[in-house]
Tab-separated table of C-alpha atoms in Angstrom:
chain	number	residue	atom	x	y	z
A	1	UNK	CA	88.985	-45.857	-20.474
A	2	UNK	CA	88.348	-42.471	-18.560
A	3	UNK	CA	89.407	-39.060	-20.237
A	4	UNK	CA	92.141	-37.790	-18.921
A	5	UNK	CA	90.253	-34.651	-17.770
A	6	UNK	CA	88.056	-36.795	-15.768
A	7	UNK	CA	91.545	-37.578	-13.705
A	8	UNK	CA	92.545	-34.074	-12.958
A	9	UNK	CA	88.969	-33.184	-12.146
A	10	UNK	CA	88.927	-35.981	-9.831
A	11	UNK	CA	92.522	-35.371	-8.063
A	12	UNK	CA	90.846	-31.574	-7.681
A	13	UNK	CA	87.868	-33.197	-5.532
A	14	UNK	CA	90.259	-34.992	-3.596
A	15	UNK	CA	92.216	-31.757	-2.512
A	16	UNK	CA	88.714	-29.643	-1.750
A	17	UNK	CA	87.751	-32.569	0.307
A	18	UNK	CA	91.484	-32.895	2.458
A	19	UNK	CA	91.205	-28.467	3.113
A	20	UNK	CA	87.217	-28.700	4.151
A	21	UNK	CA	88.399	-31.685	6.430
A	22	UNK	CA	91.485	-29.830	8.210
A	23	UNK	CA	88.781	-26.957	8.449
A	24	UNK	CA	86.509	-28.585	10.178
A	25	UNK	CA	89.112	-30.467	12.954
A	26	UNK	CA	90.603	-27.779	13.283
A	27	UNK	CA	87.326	-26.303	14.901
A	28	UNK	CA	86.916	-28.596	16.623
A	29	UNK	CA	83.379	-29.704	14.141
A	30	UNK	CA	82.080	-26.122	15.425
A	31	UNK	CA	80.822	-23.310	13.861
A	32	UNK	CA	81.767	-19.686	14.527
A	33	UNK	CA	79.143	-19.537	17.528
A	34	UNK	CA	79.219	-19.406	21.024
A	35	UNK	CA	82.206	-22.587	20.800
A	36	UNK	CA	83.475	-22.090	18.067
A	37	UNK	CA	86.196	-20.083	16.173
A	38	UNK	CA	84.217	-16.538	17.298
A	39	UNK	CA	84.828	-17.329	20.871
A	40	UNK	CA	87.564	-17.311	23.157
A	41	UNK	CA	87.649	-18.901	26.853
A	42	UNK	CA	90.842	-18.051	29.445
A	43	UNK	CA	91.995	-18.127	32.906
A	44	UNK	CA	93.046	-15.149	34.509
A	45	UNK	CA	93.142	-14.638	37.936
A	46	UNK	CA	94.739	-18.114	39.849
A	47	UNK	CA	94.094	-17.790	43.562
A	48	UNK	CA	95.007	-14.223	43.700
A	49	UNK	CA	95.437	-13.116	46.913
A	50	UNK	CA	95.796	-9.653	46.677
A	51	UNK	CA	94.160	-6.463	44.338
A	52	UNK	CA	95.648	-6.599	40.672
A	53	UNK	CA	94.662	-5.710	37.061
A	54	UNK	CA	94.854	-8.165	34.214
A	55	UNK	CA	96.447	-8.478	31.015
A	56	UNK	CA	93.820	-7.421	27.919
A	57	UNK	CA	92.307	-10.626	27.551
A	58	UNK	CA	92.538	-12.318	23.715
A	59	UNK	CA	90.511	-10.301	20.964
A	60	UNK	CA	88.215	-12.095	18.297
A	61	UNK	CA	86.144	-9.293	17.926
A	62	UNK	CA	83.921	-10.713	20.649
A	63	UNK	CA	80.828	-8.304	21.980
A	64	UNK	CA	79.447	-10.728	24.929
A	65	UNK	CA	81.336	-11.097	27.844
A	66	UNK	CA	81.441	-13.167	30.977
A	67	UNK	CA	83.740	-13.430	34.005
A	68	UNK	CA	82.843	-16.482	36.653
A	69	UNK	CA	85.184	-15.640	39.525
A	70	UNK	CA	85.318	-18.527	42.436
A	71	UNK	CA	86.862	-17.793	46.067
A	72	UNK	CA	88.046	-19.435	49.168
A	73	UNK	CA	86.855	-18.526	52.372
A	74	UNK	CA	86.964	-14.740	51.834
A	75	UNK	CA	85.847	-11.465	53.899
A	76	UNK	CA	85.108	-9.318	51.172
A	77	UNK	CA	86.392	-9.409	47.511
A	78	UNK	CA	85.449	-6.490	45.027
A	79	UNK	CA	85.698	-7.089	41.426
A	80	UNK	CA	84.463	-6.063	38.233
A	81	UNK	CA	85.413	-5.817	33.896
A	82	UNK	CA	86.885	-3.024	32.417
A	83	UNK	CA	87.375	-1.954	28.835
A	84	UNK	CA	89.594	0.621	26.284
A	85	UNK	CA	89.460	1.531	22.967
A	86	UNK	CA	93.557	3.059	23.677
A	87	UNK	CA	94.563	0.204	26.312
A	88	UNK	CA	95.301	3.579	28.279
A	89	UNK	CA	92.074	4.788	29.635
A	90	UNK	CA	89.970	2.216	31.445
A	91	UNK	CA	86.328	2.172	32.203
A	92	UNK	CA	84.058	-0.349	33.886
A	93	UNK	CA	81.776	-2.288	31.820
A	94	UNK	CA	79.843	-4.128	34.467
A	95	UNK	CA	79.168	-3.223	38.327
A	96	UNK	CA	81.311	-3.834	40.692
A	97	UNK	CA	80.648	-7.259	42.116
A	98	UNK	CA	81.428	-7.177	46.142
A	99	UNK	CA	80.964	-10.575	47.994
A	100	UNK	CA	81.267	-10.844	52.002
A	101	UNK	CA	82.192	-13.317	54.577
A	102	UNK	CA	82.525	-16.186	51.263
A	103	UNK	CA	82.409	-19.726	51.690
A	104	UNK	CA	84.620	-21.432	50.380
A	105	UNK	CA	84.060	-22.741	46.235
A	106	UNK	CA	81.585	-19.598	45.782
A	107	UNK	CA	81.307	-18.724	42.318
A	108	UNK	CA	79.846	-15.128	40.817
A	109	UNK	CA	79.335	-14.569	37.285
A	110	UNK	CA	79.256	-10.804	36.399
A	111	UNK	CA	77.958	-10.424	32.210
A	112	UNK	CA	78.327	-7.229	29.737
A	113	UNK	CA	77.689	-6.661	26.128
A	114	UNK	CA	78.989	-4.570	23.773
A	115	UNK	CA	82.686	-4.578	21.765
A	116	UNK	CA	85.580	-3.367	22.750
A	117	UNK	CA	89.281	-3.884	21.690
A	118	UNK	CA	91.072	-4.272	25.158
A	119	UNK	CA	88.975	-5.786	27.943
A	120	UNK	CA	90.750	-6.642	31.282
A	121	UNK	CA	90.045	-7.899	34.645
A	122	UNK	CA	89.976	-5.488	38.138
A	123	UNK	CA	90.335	-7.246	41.521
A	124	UNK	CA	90.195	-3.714	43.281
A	125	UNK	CA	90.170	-5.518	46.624
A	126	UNK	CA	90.300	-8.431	48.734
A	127	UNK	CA	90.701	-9.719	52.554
A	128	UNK	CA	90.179	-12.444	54.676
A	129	UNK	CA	93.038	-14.809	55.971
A	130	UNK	CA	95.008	-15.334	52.277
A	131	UNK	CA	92.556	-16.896	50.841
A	132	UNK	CA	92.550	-16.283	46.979
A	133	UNK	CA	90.193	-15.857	44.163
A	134	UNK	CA	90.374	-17.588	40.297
A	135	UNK	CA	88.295	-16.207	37.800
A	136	UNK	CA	87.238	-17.166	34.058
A	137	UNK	CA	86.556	-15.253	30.868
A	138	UNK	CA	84.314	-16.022	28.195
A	139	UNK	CA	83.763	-13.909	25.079
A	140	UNK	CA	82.112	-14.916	21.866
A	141	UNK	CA	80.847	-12.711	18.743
A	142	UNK	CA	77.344	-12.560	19.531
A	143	UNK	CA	75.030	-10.368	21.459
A	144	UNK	CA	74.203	-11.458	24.970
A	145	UNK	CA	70.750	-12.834	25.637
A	146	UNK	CA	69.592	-11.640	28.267
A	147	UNK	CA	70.425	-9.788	31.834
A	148	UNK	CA	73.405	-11.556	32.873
A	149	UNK	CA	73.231	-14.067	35.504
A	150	UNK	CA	75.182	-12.343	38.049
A	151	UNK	CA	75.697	-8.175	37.760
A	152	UNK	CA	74.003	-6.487	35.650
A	153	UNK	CA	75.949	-4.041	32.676
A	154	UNK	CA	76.819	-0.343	33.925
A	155	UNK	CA	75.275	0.965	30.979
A	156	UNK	CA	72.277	-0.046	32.028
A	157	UNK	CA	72.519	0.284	35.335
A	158	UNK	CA	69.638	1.123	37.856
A	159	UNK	CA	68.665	4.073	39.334
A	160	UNK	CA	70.087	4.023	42.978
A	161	UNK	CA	69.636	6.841	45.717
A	162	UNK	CA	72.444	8.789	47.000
A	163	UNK	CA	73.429	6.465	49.838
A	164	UNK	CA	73.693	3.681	48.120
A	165	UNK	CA	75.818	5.061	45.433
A	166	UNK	CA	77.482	6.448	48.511
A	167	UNK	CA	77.896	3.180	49.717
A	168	UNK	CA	79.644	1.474	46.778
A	169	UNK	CA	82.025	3.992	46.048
A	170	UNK	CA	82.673	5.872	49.258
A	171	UNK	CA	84.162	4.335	52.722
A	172	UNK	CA	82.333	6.426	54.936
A	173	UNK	CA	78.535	5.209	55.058
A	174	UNK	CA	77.396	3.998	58.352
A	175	UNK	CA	74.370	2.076	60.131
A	176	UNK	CA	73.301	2.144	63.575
A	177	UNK	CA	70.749	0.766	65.751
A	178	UNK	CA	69.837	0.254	69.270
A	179	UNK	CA	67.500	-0.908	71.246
A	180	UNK	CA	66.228	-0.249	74.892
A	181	UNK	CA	63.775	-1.658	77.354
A	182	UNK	CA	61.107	-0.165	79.211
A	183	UNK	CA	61.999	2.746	78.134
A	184	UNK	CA	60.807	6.262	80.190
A	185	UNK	CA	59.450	9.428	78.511
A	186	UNK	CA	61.873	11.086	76.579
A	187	UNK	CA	64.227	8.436	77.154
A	188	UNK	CA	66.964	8.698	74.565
A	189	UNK	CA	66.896	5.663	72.023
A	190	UNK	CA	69.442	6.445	69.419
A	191	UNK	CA	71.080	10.071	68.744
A	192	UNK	CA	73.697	11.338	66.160
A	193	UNK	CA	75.746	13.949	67.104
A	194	UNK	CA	78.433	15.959	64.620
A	195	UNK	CA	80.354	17.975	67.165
A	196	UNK	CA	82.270	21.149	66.596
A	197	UNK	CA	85.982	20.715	65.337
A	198	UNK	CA	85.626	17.225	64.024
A	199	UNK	CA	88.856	16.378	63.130
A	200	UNK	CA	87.871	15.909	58.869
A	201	UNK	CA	85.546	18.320	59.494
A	202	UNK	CA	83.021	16.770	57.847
A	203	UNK	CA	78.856	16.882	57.401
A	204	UNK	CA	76.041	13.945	58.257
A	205	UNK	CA	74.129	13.427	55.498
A	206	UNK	CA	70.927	11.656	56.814
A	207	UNK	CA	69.487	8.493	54.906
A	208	UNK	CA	66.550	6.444	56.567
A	209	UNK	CA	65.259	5.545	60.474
A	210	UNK	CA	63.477	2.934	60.963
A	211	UNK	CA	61.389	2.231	64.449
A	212	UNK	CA	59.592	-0.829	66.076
A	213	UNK	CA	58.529	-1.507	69.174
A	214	UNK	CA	57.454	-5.095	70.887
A	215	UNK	CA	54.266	-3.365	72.030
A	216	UNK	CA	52.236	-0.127	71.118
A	217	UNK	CA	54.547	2.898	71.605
A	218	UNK	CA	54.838	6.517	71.075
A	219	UNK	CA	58.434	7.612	69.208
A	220	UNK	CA	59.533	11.424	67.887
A	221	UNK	CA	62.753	12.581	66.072
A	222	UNK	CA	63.862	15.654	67.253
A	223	UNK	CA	67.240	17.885	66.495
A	224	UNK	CA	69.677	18.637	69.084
A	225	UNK	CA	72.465	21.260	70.434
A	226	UNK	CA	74.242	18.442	72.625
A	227	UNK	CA	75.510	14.797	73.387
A	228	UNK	CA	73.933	14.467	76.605
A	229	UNK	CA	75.991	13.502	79.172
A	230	UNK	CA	76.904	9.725	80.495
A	231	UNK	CA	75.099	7.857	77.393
A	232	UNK	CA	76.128	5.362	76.408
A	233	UNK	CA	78.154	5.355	73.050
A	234	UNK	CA	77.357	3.190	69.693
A	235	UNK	CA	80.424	1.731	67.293
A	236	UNK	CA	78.545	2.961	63.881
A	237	UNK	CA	79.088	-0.471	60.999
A	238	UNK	CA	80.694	0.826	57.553
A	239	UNK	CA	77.917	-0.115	54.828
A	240	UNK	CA	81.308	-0.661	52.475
A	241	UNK	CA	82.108	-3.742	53.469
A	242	UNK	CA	85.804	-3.559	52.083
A	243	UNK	CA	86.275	-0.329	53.968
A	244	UNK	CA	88.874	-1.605	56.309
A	245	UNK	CA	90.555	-3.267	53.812
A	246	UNK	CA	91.550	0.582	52.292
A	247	UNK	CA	92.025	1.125	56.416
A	248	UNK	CA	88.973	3.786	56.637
A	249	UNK	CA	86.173	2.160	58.691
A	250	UNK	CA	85.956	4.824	61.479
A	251	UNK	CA	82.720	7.201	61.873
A	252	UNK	CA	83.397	11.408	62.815
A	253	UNK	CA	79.925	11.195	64.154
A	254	UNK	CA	79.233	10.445	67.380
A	255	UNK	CA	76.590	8.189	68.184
A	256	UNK	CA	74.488	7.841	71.432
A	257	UNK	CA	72.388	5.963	73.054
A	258	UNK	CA	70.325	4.907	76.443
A	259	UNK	CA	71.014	4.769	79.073
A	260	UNK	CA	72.205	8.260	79.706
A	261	UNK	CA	73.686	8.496	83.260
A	262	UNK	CA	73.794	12.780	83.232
A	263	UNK	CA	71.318	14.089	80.732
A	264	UNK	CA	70.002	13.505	77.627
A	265	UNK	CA	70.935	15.067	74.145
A	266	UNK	CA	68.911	18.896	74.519
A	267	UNK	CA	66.050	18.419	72.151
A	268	UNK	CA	66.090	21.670	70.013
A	269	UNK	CA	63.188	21.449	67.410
A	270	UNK	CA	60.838	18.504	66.143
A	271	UNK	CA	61.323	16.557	63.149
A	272	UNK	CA	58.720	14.275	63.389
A	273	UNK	CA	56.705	13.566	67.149
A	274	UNK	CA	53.764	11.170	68.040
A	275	UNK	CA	54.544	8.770	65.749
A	276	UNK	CA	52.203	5.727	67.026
A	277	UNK	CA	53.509	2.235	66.421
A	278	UNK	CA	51.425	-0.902	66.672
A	279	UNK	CA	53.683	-3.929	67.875
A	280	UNK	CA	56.039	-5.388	65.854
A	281	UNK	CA	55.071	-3.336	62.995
A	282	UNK	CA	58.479	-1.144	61.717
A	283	UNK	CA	58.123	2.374	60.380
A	284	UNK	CA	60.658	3.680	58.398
A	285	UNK	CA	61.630	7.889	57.833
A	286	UNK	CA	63.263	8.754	55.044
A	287	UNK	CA	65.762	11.564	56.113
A	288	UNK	CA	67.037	12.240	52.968
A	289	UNK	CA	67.631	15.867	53.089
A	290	UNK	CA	68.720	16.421	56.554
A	291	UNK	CA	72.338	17.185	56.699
A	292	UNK	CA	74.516	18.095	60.123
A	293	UNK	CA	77.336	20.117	59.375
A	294	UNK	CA	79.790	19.743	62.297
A	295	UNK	CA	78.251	22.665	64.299
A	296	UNK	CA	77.288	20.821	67.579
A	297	UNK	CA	74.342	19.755	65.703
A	298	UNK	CA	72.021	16.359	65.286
A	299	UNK	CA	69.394	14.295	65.479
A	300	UNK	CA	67.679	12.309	68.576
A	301	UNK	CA	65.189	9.532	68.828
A	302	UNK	CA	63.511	9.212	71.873
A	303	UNK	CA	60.442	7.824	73.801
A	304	UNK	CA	57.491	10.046	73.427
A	305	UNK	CA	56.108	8.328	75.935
A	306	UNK	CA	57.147	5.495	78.723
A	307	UNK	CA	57.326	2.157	77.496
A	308	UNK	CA	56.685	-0.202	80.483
A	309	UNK	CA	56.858	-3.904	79.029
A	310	UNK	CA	58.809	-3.993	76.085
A	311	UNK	CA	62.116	-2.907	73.852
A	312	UNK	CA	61.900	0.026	71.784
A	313	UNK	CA	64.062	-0.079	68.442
A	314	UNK	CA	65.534	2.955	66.243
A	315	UNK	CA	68.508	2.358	63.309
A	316	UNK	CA	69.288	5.172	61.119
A	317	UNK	CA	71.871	5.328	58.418
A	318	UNK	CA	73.841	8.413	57.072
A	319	UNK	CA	77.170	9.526	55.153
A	320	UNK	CA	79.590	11.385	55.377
A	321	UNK	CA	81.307	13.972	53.412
């Protein structure tokens, strides 16, 4: 016969036993890791079609982050995480993650570390026919291993040059480019002009040219006092791809190019001259530094000498502000 202790000892073991094994369904047989009960997984965009901000996503006390975002068939979508310690004041925690001309089931994942108590979602923008974007967060109380797979955390974020920054955060950064054949001596290839009385009154802030010819060739940068008369005229392409989305996408500077029916752009000074290119072998100029206030003032490329079997090739890029 057992003692009687032996009985209440035993219907103790029992009752440990029944709370470790709710515990451990109840988590599903998972630690508190990346799965487990220190994580936390949600939906929170559904084919969102147009910008919106999120609700603070669930806090476990989480300090890795991920958002997978997947679109349709999209022209440009800009994105990114935010965080708050007051659920008042917002700040990005990651880049913002811009996608263009998206095929359809495209996925992004954008990563950041570090906790916060409020962390939302930021679909700043996004075009192209209706087509929507979902996106996924993941969060789990552990550091993050690594880089991130898709953007990489603003804290850490590399150093960029002006127009690039420019390019991400403004809507008015621009590229050109043209190319003429068999061109003559001092043939105009590619000029910006800021005229006088622009109507936002605004200054060209140079970035980089790059050149190239099919064959040898002789190229030099000069400033000018004029448009010329009878070029022909070049549509500048917003490096923001979402800048028509906000509706500014239009260029104050003018830009011109060959052939020129009047006269070409009056060459003032020289920037750079008898710059000799071997075929097919670009040469980029860093500008940086040059700016045009809108003073009947900019910058020409042109032929420094003829070209008589081939294309010569200029694109510079600039901002303005």
């Amino acid at each position: 016969m057992k003692h009687p202790i032996w009985k209440e000892f035993r219907w103790q073991l029992l009752l440990l036993a029944s709370v470790l094994l709710v515990v451990f369904v109840a988590s599903g047989w998972q630690g508190a890791g990346y799965i487990g009960v220190g994580s936390v997984a949600q939906q929170v965009l559904t084919n969102q079609t147009s910008p919106t901000t999120t609700s603070p996503v669930r806090n476990v006390g989480q300090s890795a982050h991920w958002l997978e975002y997947c679109t349709g068939t999209l022209t440009g979508i800009d994105i990114r995480l935010e965080a708050s310690f007051d659920a008042t004041t917002w700040f990005p925690i990651t880049d913002d993650s811009r996608v263009f001309n998206s095929v359809a089931g495209k996925c992004t994942v954008l990563e950041a570390g570090g906790y916060y108590p409020n962390v939302r979602v930021n679909l700043l923008a996004i075009s192209g026919g209706g087509a929507g974007v979902s996106a996924f967060y993941y969060g789990a109380i552990s550091p993050i291993t690594g880089s991130g797979a898709g953007v990489t955390a603003l804290r850490s974020i590399k150093n960029v040059s002006t127009l690039e920054a420019n390019s991400m955060t403004l809507f008015s950064t621009f590229t050109s480019s043209a190319s003429v054949t068999n061109p003559a001596i001092n043939a105009t290839i590619l000029a910006l002009f800021n005229a006088a009385g622009a109507a936002t009154a605004k200054s060209t802030y140079l970035g980089k040219a790059t050149l190239s010819c099919s064959a040898a060739c002789n190229v030099a940068i000069f400033t000018i006092s004029d448009s010329g008369t009878g070029c022909a005229t070049v549509t500048p392409a917003n490096l923001n791809g979402l800048a028509s989305t906000f509706g500014v996408s239009a260029a104050t500077t003018g830009v011109f190019t060959a052939p020129c029916g009047g006269a070409n752009p009056t060459a003032v000074t020289a920037l750079f001259k008898e710059i000799d290119l071997a075929a097919n072998q670009p040469f980029t100029i860093d500008l940086a530094g040059v700016i045009d206030p809108p003073l009947t003032q900019g910058i020409v490329i042109k032929a420094g000498a003829a070209l008589g079997a081939g294309n010569m090739t200029a694109a510079v890029s600039w901002y303005e502000q």
